[in-house]
mmCIF file of C-alpha atoms in Angstrom:
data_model
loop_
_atom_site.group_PDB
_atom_site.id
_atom_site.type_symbol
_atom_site.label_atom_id
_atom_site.label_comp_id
_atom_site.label_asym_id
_atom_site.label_seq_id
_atom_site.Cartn_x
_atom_site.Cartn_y
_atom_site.Cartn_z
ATOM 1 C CA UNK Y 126 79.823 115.080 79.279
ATOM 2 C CA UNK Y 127 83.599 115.965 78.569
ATOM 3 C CA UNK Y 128 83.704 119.191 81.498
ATOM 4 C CA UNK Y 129 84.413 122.422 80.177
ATOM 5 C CA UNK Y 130 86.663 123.933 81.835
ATOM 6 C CA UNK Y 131 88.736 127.126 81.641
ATOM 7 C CA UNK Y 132 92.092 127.878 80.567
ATOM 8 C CA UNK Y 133 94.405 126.328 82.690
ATOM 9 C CA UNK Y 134 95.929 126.242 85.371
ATOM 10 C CA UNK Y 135 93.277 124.764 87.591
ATOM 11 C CA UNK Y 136 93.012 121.392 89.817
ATOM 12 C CA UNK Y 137 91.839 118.343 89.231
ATOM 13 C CA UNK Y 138 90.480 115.707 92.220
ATOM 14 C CA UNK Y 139 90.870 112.307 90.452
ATOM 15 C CA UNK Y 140 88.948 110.286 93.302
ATOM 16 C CA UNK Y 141 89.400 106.113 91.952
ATOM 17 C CA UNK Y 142 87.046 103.467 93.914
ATOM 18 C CA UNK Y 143 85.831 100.288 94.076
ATOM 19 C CA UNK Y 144 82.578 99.716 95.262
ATOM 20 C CA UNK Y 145 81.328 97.120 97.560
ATOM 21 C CA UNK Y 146 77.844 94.523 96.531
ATOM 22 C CA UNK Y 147 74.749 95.966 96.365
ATOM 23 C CA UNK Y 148 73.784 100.050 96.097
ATOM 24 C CA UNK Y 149 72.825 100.677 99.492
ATOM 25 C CA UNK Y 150 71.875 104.303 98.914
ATOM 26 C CA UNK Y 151 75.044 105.243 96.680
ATOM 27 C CA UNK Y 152 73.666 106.348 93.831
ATOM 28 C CA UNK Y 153 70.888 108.597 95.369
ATOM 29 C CA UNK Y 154 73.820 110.058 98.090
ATOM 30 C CA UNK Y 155 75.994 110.366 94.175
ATOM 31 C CA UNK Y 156 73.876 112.525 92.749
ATOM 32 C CA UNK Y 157 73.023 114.281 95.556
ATOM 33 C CA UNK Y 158 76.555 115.088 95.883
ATOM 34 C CA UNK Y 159 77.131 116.542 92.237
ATOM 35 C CA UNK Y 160 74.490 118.682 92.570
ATOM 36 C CA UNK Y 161 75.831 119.933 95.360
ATOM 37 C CA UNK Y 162 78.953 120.151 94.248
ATOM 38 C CA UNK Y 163 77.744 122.408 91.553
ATOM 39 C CA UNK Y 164 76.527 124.856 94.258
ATOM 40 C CA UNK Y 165 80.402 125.325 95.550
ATOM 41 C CA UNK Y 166 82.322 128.695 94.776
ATOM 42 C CA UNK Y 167 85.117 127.308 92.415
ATOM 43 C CA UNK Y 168 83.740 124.528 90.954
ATOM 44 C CA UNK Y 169 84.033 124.143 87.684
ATOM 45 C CA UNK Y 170 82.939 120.665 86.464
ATOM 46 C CA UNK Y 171 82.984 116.874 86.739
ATOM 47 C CA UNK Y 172 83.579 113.863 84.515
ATOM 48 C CA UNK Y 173 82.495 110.308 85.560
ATOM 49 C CA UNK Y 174 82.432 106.444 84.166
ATOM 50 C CA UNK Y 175 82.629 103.204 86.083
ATOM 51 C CA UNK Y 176 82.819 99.566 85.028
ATOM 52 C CA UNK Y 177 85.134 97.338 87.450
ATOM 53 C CA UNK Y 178 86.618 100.730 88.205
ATOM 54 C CA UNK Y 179 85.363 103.754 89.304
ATOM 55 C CA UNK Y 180 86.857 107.341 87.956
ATOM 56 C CA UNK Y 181 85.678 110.662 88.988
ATOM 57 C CA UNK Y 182 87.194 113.378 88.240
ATOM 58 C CA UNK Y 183 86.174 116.903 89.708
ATOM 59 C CA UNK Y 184 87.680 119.991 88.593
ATOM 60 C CA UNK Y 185 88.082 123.274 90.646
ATOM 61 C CA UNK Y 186 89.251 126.698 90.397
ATOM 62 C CA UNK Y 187 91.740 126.680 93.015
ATOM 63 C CA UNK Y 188 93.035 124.409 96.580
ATOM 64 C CA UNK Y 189 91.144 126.829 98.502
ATOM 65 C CA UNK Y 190 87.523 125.604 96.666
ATOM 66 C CA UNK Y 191 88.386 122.201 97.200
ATOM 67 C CA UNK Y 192 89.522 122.543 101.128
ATOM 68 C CA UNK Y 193 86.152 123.959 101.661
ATOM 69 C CA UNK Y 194 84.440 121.505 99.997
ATOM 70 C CA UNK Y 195 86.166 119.123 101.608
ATOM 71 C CA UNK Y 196 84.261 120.579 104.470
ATOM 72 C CA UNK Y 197 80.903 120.949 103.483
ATOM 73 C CA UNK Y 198 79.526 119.124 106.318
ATOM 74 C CA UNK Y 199 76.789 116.944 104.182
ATOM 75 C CA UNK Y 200 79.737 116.379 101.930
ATOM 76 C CA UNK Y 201 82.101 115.184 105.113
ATOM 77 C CA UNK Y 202 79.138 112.991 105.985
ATOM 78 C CA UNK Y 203 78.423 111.437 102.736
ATOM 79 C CA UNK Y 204 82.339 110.365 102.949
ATOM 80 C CA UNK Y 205 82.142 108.425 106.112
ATOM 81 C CA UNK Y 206 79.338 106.399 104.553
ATOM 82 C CA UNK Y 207 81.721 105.972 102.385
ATOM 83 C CA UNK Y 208 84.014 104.156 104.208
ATOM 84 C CA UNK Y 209 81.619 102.466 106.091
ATOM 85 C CA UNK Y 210 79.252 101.384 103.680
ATOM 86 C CA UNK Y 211 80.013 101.743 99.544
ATOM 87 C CA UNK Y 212 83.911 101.063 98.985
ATOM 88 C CA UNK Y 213 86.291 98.211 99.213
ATOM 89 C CA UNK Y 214 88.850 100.865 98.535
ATOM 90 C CA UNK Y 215 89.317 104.472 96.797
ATOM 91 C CA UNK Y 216 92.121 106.462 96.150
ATOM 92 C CA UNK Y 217 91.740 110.131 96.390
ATOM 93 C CA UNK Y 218 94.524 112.784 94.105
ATOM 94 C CA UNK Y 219 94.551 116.622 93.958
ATOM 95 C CA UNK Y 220 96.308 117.623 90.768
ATOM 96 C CA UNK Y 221 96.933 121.031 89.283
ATOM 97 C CA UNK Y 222 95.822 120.692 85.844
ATOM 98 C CA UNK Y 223 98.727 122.300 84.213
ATOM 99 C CA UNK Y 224 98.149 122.069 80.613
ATOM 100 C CA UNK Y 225 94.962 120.647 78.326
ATOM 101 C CA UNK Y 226 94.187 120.510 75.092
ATOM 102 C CA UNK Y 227 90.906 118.688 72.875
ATOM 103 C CA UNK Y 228 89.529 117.475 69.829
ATOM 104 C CA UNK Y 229 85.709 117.742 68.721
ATOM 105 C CA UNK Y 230 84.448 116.585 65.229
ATOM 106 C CA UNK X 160 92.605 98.518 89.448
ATOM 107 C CA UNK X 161 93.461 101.308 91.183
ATOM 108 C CA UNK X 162 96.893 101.856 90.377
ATOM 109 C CA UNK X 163 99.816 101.695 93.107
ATOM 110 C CA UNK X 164 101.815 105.090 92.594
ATOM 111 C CA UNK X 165 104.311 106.293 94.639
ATOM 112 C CA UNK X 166 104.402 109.340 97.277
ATOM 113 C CA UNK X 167 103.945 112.659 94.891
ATOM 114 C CA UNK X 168 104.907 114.250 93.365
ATOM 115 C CA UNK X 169 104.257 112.695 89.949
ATOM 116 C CA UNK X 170 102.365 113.373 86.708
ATOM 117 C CA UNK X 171 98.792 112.151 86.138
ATOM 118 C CA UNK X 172 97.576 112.669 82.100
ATOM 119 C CA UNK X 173 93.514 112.468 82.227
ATOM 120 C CA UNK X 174 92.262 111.594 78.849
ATOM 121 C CA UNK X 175 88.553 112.005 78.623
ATOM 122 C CA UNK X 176 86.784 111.181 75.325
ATOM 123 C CA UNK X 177 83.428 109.867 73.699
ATOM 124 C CA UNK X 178 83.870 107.199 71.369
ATOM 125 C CA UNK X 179 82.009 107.043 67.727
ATOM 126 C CA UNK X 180 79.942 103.833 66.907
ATOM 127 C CA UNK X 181 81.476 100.290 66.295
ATOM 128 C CA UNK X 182 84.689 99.149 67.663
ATOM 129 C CA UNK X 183 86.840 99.702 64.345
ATOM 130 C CA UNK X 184 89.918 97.887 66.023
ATOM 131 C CA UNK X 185 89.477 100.361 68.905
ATOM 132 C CA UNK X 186 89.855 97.876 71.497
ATOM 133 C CA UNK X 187 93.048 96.224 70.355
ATOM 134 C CA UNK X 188 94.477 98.959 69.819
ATOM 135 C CA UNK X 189 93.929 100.021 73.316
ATOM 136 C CA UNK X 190 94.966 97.248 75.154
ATOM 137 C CA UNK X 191 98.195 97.279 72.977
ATOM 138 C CA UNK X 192 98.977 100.872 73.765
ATOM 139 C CA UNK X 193 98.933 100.190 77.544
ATOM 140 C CA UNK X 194 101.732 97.079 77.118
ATOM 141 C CA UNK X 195 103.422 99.822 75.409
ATOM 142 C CA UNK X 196 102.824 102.315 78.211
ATOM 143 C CA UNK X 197 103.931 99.948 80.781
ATOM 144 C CA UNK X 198 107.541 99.580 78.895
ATOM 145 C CA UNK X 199 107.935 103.043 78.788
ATOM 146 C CA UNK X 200 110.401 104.517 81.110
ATOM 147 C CA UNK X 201 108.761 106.756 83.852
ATOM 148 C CA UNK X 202 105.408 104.800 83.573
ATOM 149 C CA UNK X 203 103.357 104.663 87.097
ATOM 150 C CA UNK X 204 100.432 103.085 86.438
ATOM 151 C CA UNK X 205 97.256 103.545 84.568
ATOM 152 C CA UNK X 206 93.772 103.446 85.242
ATOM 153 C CA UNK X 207 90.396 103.403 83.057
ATOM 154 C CA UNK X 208 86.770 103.114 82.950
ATOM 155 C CA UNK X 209 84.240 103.757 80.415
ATOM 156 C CA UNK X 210 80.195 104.406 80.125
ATOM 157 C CA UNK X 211 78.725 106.894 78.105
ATOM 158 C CA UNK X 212 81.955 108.999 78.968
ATOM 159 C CA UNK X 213 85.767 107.473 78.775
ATOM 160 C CA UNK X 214 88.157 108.255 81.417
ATOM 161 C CA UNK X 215 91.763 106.753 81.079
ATOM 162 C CA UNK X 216 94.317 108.118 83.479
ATOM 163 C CA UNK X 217 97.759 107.613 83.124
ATOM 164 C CA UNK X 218 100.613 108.174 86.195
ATOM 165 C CA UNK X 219 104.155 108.954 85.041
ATOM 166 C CA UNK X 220 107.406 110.227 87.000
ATOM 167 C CA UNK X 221 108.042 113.800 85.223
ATOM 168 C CA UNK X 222 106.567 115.498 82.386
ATOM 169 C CA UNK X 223 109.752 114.366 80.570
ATOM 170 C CA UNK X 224 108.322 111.017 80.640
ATOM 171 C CA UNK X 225 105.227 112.173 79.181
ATOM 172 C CA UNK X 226 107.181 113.893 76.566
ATOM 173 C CA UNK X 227 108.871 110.710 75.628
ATOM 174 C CA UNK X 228 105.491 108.844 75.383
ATOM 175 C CA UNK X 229 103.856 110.999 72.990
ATOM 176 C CA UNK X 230 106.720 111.240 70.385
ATOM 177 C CA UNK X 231 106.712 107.753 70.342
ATOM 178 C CA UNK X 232 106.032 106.427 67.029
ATOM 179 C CA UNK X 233 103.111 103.800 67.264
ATOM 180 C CA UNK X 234 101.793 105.543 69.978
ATOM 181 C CA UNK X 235 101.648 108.701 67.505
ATOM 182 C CA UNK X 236 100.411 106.539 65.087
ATOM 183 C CA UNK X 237 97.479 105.437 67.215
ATOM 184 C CA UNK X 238 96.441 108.776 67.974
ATOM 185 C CA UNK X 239 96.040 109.749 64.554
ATOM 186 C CA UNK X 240 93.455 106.965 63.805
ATOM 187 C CA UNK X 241 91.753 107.642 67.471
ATOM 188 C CA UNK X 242 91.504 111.435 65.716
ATOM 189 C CA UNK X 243 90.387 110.112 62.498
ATOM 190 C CA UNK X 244 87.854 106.932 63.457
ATOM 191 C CA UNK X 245 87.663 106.366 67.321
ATOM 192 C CA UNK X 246 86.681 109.285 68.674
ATOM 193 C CA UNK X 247 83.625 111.922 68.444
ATOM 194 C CA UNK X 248 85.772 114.021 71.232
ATOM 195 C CA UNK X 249 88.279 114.447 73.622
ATOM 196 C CA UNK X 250 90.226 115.930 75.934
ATOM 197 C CA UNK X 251 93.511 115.664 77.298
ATOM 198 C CA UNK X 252 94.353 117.075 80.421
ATOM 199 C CA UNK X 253 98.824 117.382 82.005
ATOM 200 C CA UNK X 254 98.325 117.880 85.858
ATOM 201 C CA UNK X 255 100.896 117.399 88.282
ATOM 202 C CA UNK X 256 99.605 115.298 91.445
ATOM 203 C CA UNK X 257 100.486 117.274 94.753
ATOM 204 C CA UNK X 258 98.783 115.046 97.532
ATOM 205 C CA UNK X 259 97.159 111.612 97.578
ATOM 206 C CA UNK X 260 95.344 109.473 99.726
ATOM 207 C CA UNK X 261 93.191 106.438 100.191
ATOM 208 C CA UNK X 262 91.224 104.076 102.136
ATOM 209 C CA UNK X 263 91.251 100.303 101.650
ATOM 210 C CA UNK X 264 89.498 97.984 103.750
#
């Protein structure tokens, strides 16, 4: 659940949305694209949660990993449907993670 | 919802945590430490969602900022009893956001 990542430094994409009505294939194209994801050279992890509010936060080794998944042409056209079809409006950040630290009980 | 920062760079702090069972003032508390947040100099913006998994993200100018929030006293306060009653785990992530963008229709 909480990603385990390495020590850092290592990015983070925090991608925010909100969706439009209805599923219209989302969560199916979702998963799709975590598993996916997992595949990539340099991926390292993702956290997710939604209520009004989407957050999903994918972690990565380096800028280079996440240009060329960023690429990944199922991945480029998952996006524009996207656009198109499952958000009102996202926001998309690349941040290098630059210090962490946790707590377990 | 999806908060309104300005051009990076800035700071985003990604808290991630599972919470135990029962609410145990957890949600007061909460919504009391974001009207704090907001007062705080250096605050951006904030932005949360929860389902199994709890993401809150935080924006702030500098890592000074940051700094600032986290000696605060209440807001110390508050993590001690998230430590101690709200939380199975978490983890607390300082990256520094290089490049945003988004898509609103």
């Amino acid at each position: 659940m909480i990603a385990q990542t390495p020590e850092p430094t290592y990015y983070a994409v925090i991608f925010t949305s909100v969706r439009t009505e209805g599923d219209n294939g989302y969560a199916a194209a979702s998963e799709r694209m975590v598993e996916l994801a997992k595949q990539q050279d340099g991926f390292l992890g993702v956290e997710s949660a939604r209520e009004e509010l989407g957050i999903k936060v994918s972690y990565w080794r380096d800028l280079d990993s996440i240009k060329r998944w960023k690429k990944n042409a199922e991945h480029a056209a998952v996006r524009e449907k996207g656009r198109s079809e499952w958000y009102k409006a996202f926001k998309t950040r690349i941040a290098k993670v630059e210090r962490d630290y946790g707590f377990e009980k």
